[in-house]
CSV table of C-alpha atoms in Angstrom, one decimal:
chain,number,residue,atom,x,y,z
A,1,MET,CA,-12.5,30.7,41.9
A,2,LYS,CA,-13.4,27.2,43.0
A,3,LYS,CA,-13.3,24.6,40.2
A,4,LYS,CA,-16.7,23.3,39.2
A,5,HIS,CA,-17.3,19.5,38.6
A,6,ASN,CA,-20.1,17.8,36.4
A,7,ILE,CA,-22.8,16.8,38.8
A,8,THR,CA,-23.7,13.0,38.6
A,9,LEU,CA,-27.0,11.3,38.4
A,10,LYS,CA,-26.3,10.1,42.0
A,11,GLU,CA,-25.9,13.6,43.3
A,12,LEU,CA,-29.1,14.8,41.5
A,13,ALA,CA,-31.0,11.9,43.0
A,14,LYS,CA,-29.6,12.7,46.6
A,15,ASN,CA,-30.6,16.3,46.4
A,16,LEU,CA,-34.1,15.5,45.3
A,17,ASN,CA,-34.4,12.4,47.7
A,18,ILE,CA,-35.4,10.1,44.9
A,19,SER,CA,-33.9,7.1,43.2
A,20,ILE,CA,-30.9,7.3,40.5
A,21,SER,CA,-33.1,5.3,38.1
A,22,THR,CA,-36.0,7.7,38.7
A,23,VAL,CA,-33.7,10.7,37.9
A,24,SER,CA,-32.4,9.0,34.7
A,25,ARG,CA,-35.9,8.1,33.5
A,26,ALA,CA,-37.2,11.7,34.2
A,27,LEU,CA,-34.2,13.1,32.1
A,28,ASN,CA,-35.3,10.7,29.4
A,29,ASP,CA,-39.0,11.5,29.5
A,30,HIS,CA,-40.0,8.2,30.5
A,31,PRO,CA,-43.8,7.9,30.6
A,32,ASP,CA,-43.8,6.1,34.0
A,33,ILE,CA,-42.4,9.2,35.6
A,34,SER,CA,-44.9,12.1,36.6
A,35,GLN,CA,-44.7,15.5,34.9
A,36,SER,CA,-43.9,17.3,38.2
A,37,THR,CA,-41.0,14.9,39.0
A,38,LYS,CA,-39.5,15.4,35.4
A,39,GLU,CA,-39.8,19.3,35.9
A,40,LYS,CA,-38.1,19.0,39.3
A,41,VAL,CA,-35.3,16.9,38.0
A,42,LYS,CA,-34.8,18.9,34.8
A,43,LYS,CA,-34.8,22.2,36.7
A,44,LEU,CA,-32.1,20.9,39.0
A,45,ALA,CA,-30.1,19.4,36.2
A,46,ASN,CA,-30.2,22.7,34.3
A,47,GLU,CA,-29.1,24.6,37.3
A,48,HIS,CA,-26.0,22.5,37.7
A,49,ASN,CA,-25.5,22.3,33.9
A,50,TYR,CA,-25.6,18.5,34.1
A,51,VAL,CA,-24.0,16.7,31.2
A,52,PRO,CA,-24.8,13.0,30.8
A,53,ASN,CA,-21.9,10.6,30.9
A,54,LEU,CA,-22.0,8.8,27.6
A,55,PHE,CA,-19.6,6.1,28.7
A,56,ALA,CA,-21.4,5.5,32.0
A,57,SER,CA,-24.7,5.1,30.3
A,58,GLY,CA,-23.1,3.0,27.5
A,59,PHE,CA,-21.7,0.8,30.1
A,60,ARG,CA,-25.3,0.2,31.4
A,61,SER,CA,-27.1,-0.1,28.2
A,62,HIS,CA,-24.1,-1.8,26.3
A,63,ARG,CA,-24.3,1.0,23.6
A,64,THR,CA,-22.7,4.5,23.3
A,65,HIS,CA,-24.1,5.3,19.9
A,66,ILE,CA,-20.6,6.3,19.0
A,67,LEU,CA,-18.7,5.1,15.9
A,68,GLY,CA,-14.9,5.1,15.5
A,69,VAL,CA,-13.2,6.0,12.1
A,70,ILE,CA,-9.6,5.4,11.4
A,71,VAL,CA,-8.2,6.8,8.0
A,72,PRO,CA,-4.5,6.8,6.8
A,73,ASN,CA,-4.4,10.5,5.8
A,74,ILE,CA,-7.1,13.0,7.0
A,75,SER,CA,-5.9,15.7,4.5
A,76,HIS,CA,-6.5,13.7,1.2
A,77,TYR,CA,-9.4,15.3,-0.8
A,78,PHE,CA,-11.0,11.9,-1.2
A,79,THR,CA,-10.8,11.0,2.5
A,80,THR,CA,-12.5,14.4,3.4
A,81,THR,CA,-15.4,13.6,1.0
A,82,VAL,CA,-15.7,10.1,2.7
A,83,LEU,CA,-15.7,11.6,6.2
A,84,LYS,CA,-18.3,14.0,5.2
A,85,GLY,CA,-20.5,11.2,4.1
A,86,VAL,CA,-19.7,9.3,7.3
A,87,LEU,CA,-20.5,12.4,9.6
A,88,GLU,CA,-23.7,13.2,7.7
A,89,GLU,CA,-25.1,9.7,7.6
A,90,GLY,CA,-23.9,8.8,11.2
A,91,GLU,CA,-25.8,11.9,12.6
A,92,ASN,CA,-29.0,11.0,10.5
A,93,LEU,CA,-29.0,7.7,12.1
A,94,GLY,CA,-28.5,8.9,15.7
A,95,TYR,CA,-24.5,8.3,16.1
A,96,ARG,CA,-21.6,10.4,17.0
A,97,VAL,CA,-18.5,9.9,15.2
A,98,ILE,CA,-14.7,9.9,16.5
A,99,ILE,CA,-12.2,10.2,13.7
A,100,SER,CA,-8.6,9.3,13.9
A,101,GLU,CA,-5.6,9.3,11.5
A,102,SER,CA,-3.1,6.5,11.3
A,103,LYS,CA,-0.7,8.5,9.3
A,104,ASN,CA,0.0,5.4,7.2
A,105,ASP,CA,1.7,3.8,10.1
A,106,ASP,CA,0.5,0.3,11.2
A,107,LYS,CA,1.6,0.7,14.8
A,108,LYS,CA,-0.3,4.0,15.2
A,109,GLN,CA,-3.4,2.2,13.5
A,110,SER,CA,-3.1,-0.5,16.0
A,111,GLU,CA,-3.0,2.0,18.9
A,112,MET,CA,-6.1,3.8,17.4
A,113,LEU,CA,-8.0,0.5,17.3
A,114,GLN,CA,-7.2,-0.1,21.0
A,115,THR,CA,-8.2,3.4,21.8
A,116,MET,CA,-11.5,3.1,20.0
A,117,MET,CA,-12.2,-0.1,22.0
A,118,GLN,CA,-11.4,1.8,25.3
A,119,PHE,CA,-13.6,4.6,24.4
A,120,GLY,CA,-16.4,1.9,24.1
A,121,VAL,CA,-17.4,2.7,20.4
A,122,ASP,CA,-20.2,0.5,19.2
A,123,GLY,CA,-18.4,-0.2,15.9
A,124,VAL,CA,-15.4,0.9,13.8
A,125,LEU,CA,-15.0,2.1,10.2
A,126,LEU,CA,-11.3,1.4,8.9
A,127,ALA,CA,-9.2,2.4,5.9
A,128,LEU,CA,-6.1,0.3,6.2
A,129,SER,CA,-2.6,2.0,6.6
A,130,ARG,CA,-0.4,1.5,3.5
A,131,LYS,CA,2.3,-0.2,5.6
A,132,THR,CA,-0.1,-2.7,7.3
A,133,LYS,CA,1.8,-6.0,7.6
A,134,SER,CA,-0.1,-8.1,10.2
A,135,VAL,CA,-3.8,-7.9,10.5
A,136,ASP,CA,-4.0,-9.7,13.9
A,137,ASP,CA,-5.0,-6.7,15.9
A,138,ILE,CA,-7.8,-6.1,13.4
A,139,LEU,CA,-9.0,-9.6,13.5
A,140,GLN,CA,-9.2,-9.2,17.3
A,141,THR,CA,-11.4,-6.2,16.8
A,142,VAL,CA,-13.6,-7.9,14.4
A,143,ASN,CA,-14.2,-10.7,16.9
A,144,ARG,CA,-15.3,-8.0,19.6
A,145,ILE,CA,-17.2,-5.4,17.7
A,146,PRO,CA,-18.5,-4.7,14.3
A,147,LEU,CA,-16.1,-3.4,11.7
A,148,VAL,CA,-16.6,-2.3,8.2
A,149,MET,CA,-13.4,-1.5,5.9
A,150,PHE,CA,-13.6,1.0,3.1
A,151,ASP,CA,-11.3,2.1,0.3
A,152,LYS,CA,-8.1,0.4,1.5
A,153,VAL,CA,-9.1,-3.2,2.4
A,154,SER,CA,-7.8,-6.6,2.9
A,155,GLY,CA,-9.1,-10.1,1.8
A,156,LYS,CA,-7.6,-11.4,5.1
A,157,ILE,CA,-10.3,-9.7,7.2
A,158,PRO,CA,-13.7,-11.3,7.3
A,159,CYS,CA,-16.0,-8.2,7.3
A,160,THR,CA,-18.1,-6.0,5.0
A,161,GLN,CA,-15.9,-4.0,2.6
A,162,VAL,CA,-17.2,-1.0,0.8
A,163,VAL,CA,-14.9,-0.3,-2.3
A,164,ILE,CA,-15.0,0.7,-5.9
A,165,ASN,CA,-13.8,-1.5,-8.7
A,166,GLU,CA,-10.2,-0.1,-8.8
A,167,GLU,CA,-9.2,-2.3,-11.8
A,168,GLU,CA,-12.2,-1.7,-13.9
A,169,ALA,CA,-11.9,2.2,-13.1
A,170,ALA,CA,-8.2,2.3,-14.3
A,171,TYR,CA,-8.9,0.1,-17.3
A,172,ASN,CA,-11.6,2.5,-18.5
A,173,ALA,CA,-9.2,5.6,-18.0
A,174,VAL,CA,-6.5,3.9,-20.0
A,175,GLU,CA,-8.9,2.6,-22.7
A,176,HIS,CA,-10.2,6.2,-23.1
A,177,LEU,CA,-6.6,7.3,-23.9
A,178,ILE,CA,-6.2,4.6,-26.3
A,179,ASN,CA,-9.5,5.4,-28.0
A,180,THR,CA,-8.2,9.0,-28.5
A,181,GLY,CA,-5.3,7.6,-30.5
A,182,LYS,CA,-2.6,7.3,-27.8
A,183,ARG,CA,-0.3,4.3,-28.1
A,184,ARG,CA,2.5,4.9,-25.5
A,185,ILE,CA,0.9,5.4,-22.2
A,186,ALA,CA,3.0,5.8,-19.1
A,187,ILE,CA,1.6,5.2,-15.5
A,188,ILE,CA,2.6,6.7,-12.2
A,189,LYS,CA,1.7,4.4,-9.4
A,190,GLU,CA,2.7,3.7,-5.8
A,191,THR,CA,5.3,1.4,-4.8
A,192,GLU,CA,4.3,-2.2,-4.2
A,193,GLY,CA,2.1,-2.9,-1.1
A,194,SER,CA,-0.7,-0.5,-1.7
A,195,PHE,CA,-4.0,-2.5,-2.5
A,196,ASN,CA,-5.6,0.3,-4.5
A,197,SER,CA,-2.4,1.1,-6.5
A,198,GLU,CA,-1.9,-2.6,-7.5
A,199,LYS,CA,-5.5,-3.0,-8.6
A,200,ARG,CA,-5.2,0.3,-10.8
A,201,PHE,CA,-2.0,-1.1,-12.2
A,202,GLU,CA,-3.8,-4.4,-13.2
A,203,GLY,CA,-6.4,-2.4,-14.9
A,204,TYR,CA,-3.6,-0.5,-16.8
A,205,LEU,CA,-2.0,-3.7,-17.9
A,206,ARG,CA,-5.2,-5.3,-19.0
A,207,ALA,CA,-6.1,-2.2,-21.2
A,208,LEU,CA,-2.6,-2.4,-23.0
A,209,LYS,CA,-2.9,-6.2,-23.4
A,210,GLU,CA,-6.4,-6.1,-24.7
A,211,HIS,CA,-5.5,-3.5,-27.3
A,212,ASN,CA,-2.2,-5.4,-28.3
A,213,LEU,CA,0.0,-2.3,-27.1
A,214,PRO,CA,3.6,-3.2,-25.7
A,215,ILE,CA,4.3,-2.9,-22.0
A,216,ASP,CA,7.4,-0.8,-21.6
A,217,GLU,CA,9.0,-0.9,-18.0
A,218,LYS,CA,10.7,2.5,-18.7
A,219,ILE,CA,7.3,4.3,-18.6
A,220,ILE,CA,6.0,2.3,-15.6
A,221,LEU,CA,7.1,4.5,-12.6
A,222,SER,CA,6.6,4.0,-8.8
A,223,THR,CA,6.9,6.2,-5.9
A,224,GLU,CA,5.9,5.9,-2.2
A,225,ASP,CA,4.5,9.4,-1.9
A,226,ILE,CA,2.0,9.7,-4.7
A,227,SER,CA,1.9,13.6,-4.4
A,228,LEU,CA,1.9,16.6,-6.6
A,229,THR,CA,5.6,17.1,-6.1
A,230,LYS,CA,6.3,13.6,-6.9
A,231,GLY,CA,4.1,13.7,-10.0
A,232,ARG,CA,6.2,16.7,-11.4
A,233,MET,CA,9.3,14.7,-10.7
A,234,MET,CA,8.0,11.6,-12.5
A,235,ALA,CA,6.9,13.7,-15.4
A,236,ASN,CA,10.5,15.2,-15.7
A,237,ILE,CA,11.8,11.7,-15.8
A,238,LEU,CA,9.3,10.7,-18.6
A,239,LEU,CA,10.2,13.9,-20.5
A,240,SER,CA,13.9,13.0,-20.3
A,241,LEU,CA,13.4,9.8,-22.3
A,242,LYS,CA,14.4,9.4,-26.0
A,243,LYS,CA,11.1,8.1,-26.7
A,244,ARG,CA,8.6,10.1,-24.7
A,245,PRO,CA,5.2,8.7,-23.8
A,246,ASP,CA,2.2,10.3,-25.6
A,247,ALA,CA,-0.1,9.8,-22.4
A,248,ILE,CA,0.3,9.6,-18.7
A,249,PHE,CA,-2.1,7.9,-16.4
A,250,ALA,CA,-1.4,8.9,-12.7
A,251,ILE,CA,-3.2,7.0,-10.0
A,252,THR,CA,-4.1,10.1,-7.9
A,253,ASP,CA,-5.2,13.6,-9.0
A,254,SER,CA,-2.3,15.1,-7.0
A,255,ALA,CA,0.3,13.3,-9.1
A,256,ALA,CA,-1.6,14.1,-12.3
A,257,ILE,CA,-1.7,17.8,-11.4
A,258,GLY,CA,2.0,17.6,-10.8
A,259,VAL,CA,2.4,16.1,-14.2
A,260,ILE,CA,0.4,19.0,-15.9
A,261,LYS,CA,2.5,21.5,-14.1
A,262,ALA,CA,5.6,20.0,-15.5
A,263,LEU,CA,4.3,19.8,-18.9
A,264,ASN,CA,3.2,23.3,-18.8
A,265,LYS,CA,6.6,24.5,-17.7
A,266,PHE,CA,8.3,22.8,-20.7
A,267,LYS,CA,5.4,24.0,-23.0
A,268,VAL,CA,4.4,20.4,-24.0
A,269,SER,CA,1.0,20.7,-25.7
A,270,ILE,CA,-1.8,18.8,-23.7
A,271,PRO,CA,-3.4,16.7,-24.9
A,272,ASP,CA,-1.9,16.7,-28.4
A,273,GLU,CA,1.6,15.8,-27.5
A,274,ILE,CA,0.9,14.2,-24.1
A,275,ALA,CA,-2.5,13.6,-22.7
A,276,VAL,CA,-3.1,13.2,-18.8
A,277,VAL,CA,-5.6,11.3,-16.8
A,278,GLY,CA,-6.0,11.2,-12.9
A,279,PHE,CA,-8.0,9.5,-10.3
A,280,SER,CA,-10.5,10.6,-7.8
A,281,ASN,CA,-12.0,13.9,-9.3
A,282,SER,CA,-10.6,16.2,-6.6
A,283,ALA,CA,-11.7,19.9,-6.3
A,284,SER,CA,-8.3,20.8,-8.0
A,285,SER,CA,-9.0,18.8,-11.2
A,286,THR,CA,-11.1,21.7,-12.5
A,287,ILE,CA,-8.9,24.5,-11.4
A,288,ILE,CA,-5.7,23.4,-13.1
A,289,SER,CA,-5.3,24.3,-16.8
A,290,PRO,CA,-5.9,22.4,-18.8
A,291,SER,CA,-8.8,20.8,-16.6
A,292,LEU,CA,-7.9,17.3,-15.6
A,293,SER,CA,-9.7,14.2,-16.9
A,294,THR,CA,-10.2,11.8,-14.0
A,295,VAL,CA,-12.2,8.9,-12.5
A,296,ASP,CA,-14.8,10.2,-10.3
A,297,GLN,CA,-14.5,8.3,-7.0
A,298,PRO,CA,-17.6,9.1,-5.0
A,299,GLY,CA,-16.4,9.4,-1.5
A,300,ASN,CA,-19.5,10.8,0.0
A,301,LYS,CA,-21.6,7.7,-1.2
A,302,ILE,CA,-18.7,5.4,0.0
A,303,GLY,CA,-18.9,7.1,3.5
A,304,ARG,CA,-22.7,7.0,3.8
A,305,THR,CA,-22.9,3.4,2.5
A,306,ALA,CA,-20.1,2.2,5.0
A,307,VAL,CA,-22.0,3.8,8.0
A,308,LYS,CA,-25.3,2.2,7.0
A,309,TYR,CA,-23.7,-1.2,6.9
A,310,LEU,CA,-21.8,-0.7,10.1
A,311,ILE,CA,-25.0,0.5,12.0
A,312,ASP,CA,-27.0,-2.4,10.5
A,313,GLU,CA,-24.4,-4.8,12.1
A,314,ILE,CA,-24.4,-3.1,15.3
A,315,GLU,CA,-28.2,-3.1,15.6
A,316,ASN,CA,-28.8,-6.5,14.0
A,317,PRO,CA,-25.6,-8.6,15.2
A,318,LYS,CA,-24.8,-11.8,13.4
A,319,GLU,CA,-22.9,-14.8,14.9
A,320,ASP,CA,-20.8,-15.6,11.8
A,321,LEU,CA,-18.1,-13.4,10.3
A,322,ILE,CA,-18.3,-13.2,6.6
A,323,THR,CA,-16.5,-11.2,3.9
A,324,LYS,CA,-19.1,-9.1,1.9
A,325,THR,CA,-17.9,-6.8,-0.7
A,326,ILE,CA,-20.1,-3.7,-1.5
A,327,GLU,CA,-19.1,-2.2,-4.9
A,328,ILE,CA,-19.6,1.6,-5.5
A,329,LYS,CA,-19.8,2.6,-9.2
A,330,THR,CA,-17.2,5.1,-10.7
A,331,ASN,CA,-17.3,7.2,-13.7
A,332,LEU,CA,-14.6,8.6,-16.0
A,333,ILE,CA,-14.9,12.4,-16.3
A,334,VAL,CA,-13.4,13.6,-19.6
A,335,ARG,CA,-11.9,17.1,-19.7
A,336,ASP,CA,-9.4,19.1,-21.6
A,337,SER,CA,-6.2,17.2,-20.4
A,338,SER,CA,-7.2,14.0,-22.5
A,339,PHE,CA,-9.6,15.2,-25.1
A,340,LYS,CA,-10.5,18.5,-26.7
A,341,VAL,CA,-13.7,19.0,-28.5
């Protein structure tokens, strides 16, 4: 069976003995083209299953109506909610979306940025890899096409950044624990280098200081992989202390759920003996028992907002690069793991 190829505008024009521009305008229902010509062109195009070459048309118009998105980990619940918002809002505004994963590797992140440029995307949405050391390649991208950062951002990059107030959200979570009578509050955070983790840690420290509670290094635990498995391991460490904490704030829901599993295994009463609060309001937060108190991080809204700002910059380009921070509000959702009515 002979392999088929995608017929080109040039071949359609040759078959119909008309110009390429006439074929293009006919396919796009241009008012200057007669109805009979439109019908002839569309009939032949349908017979040959013609598919327009987005990149060729983008080269001519300097637009592809394609957005590139690069995230550190595509499987995180929060990331999936952001991507859903990006896809929905992008489609609403007439843009296709290409999604790529850096796997928290700065070299792969650089490769993805290069690939996005080669694909001719109109703009890029980027959440930084945890291991990003140099931002030179990102600065080069910003100088060539619009780029909007979200969630994991950097003050070194002059662009629009869509974030939540990480410090304030963590402060509210820890203050909630203090208001329920907890006085020895542990934290499970990421090892240094994570923008989000450091901001949440600052919120934790501020809450303790403002309420005159001691800061004990023994109950400040860090791990590179802030997962359910590591949450369980960190909880085991905290349970082995002579002076146990009476509350644990984990900077992700995954780690917090790992904590609850460990406490349940050792029959520790939650929240009476040890209360638990997480961060992101994942789907699992209501399935675990007891249900998890957590900061609601509105991923869908973050995704939609980031897309709107990116498309505005694509369609209304500005000469100067400036840093603009768009802050999305969070809420603390109190459930059984920290407070029982």
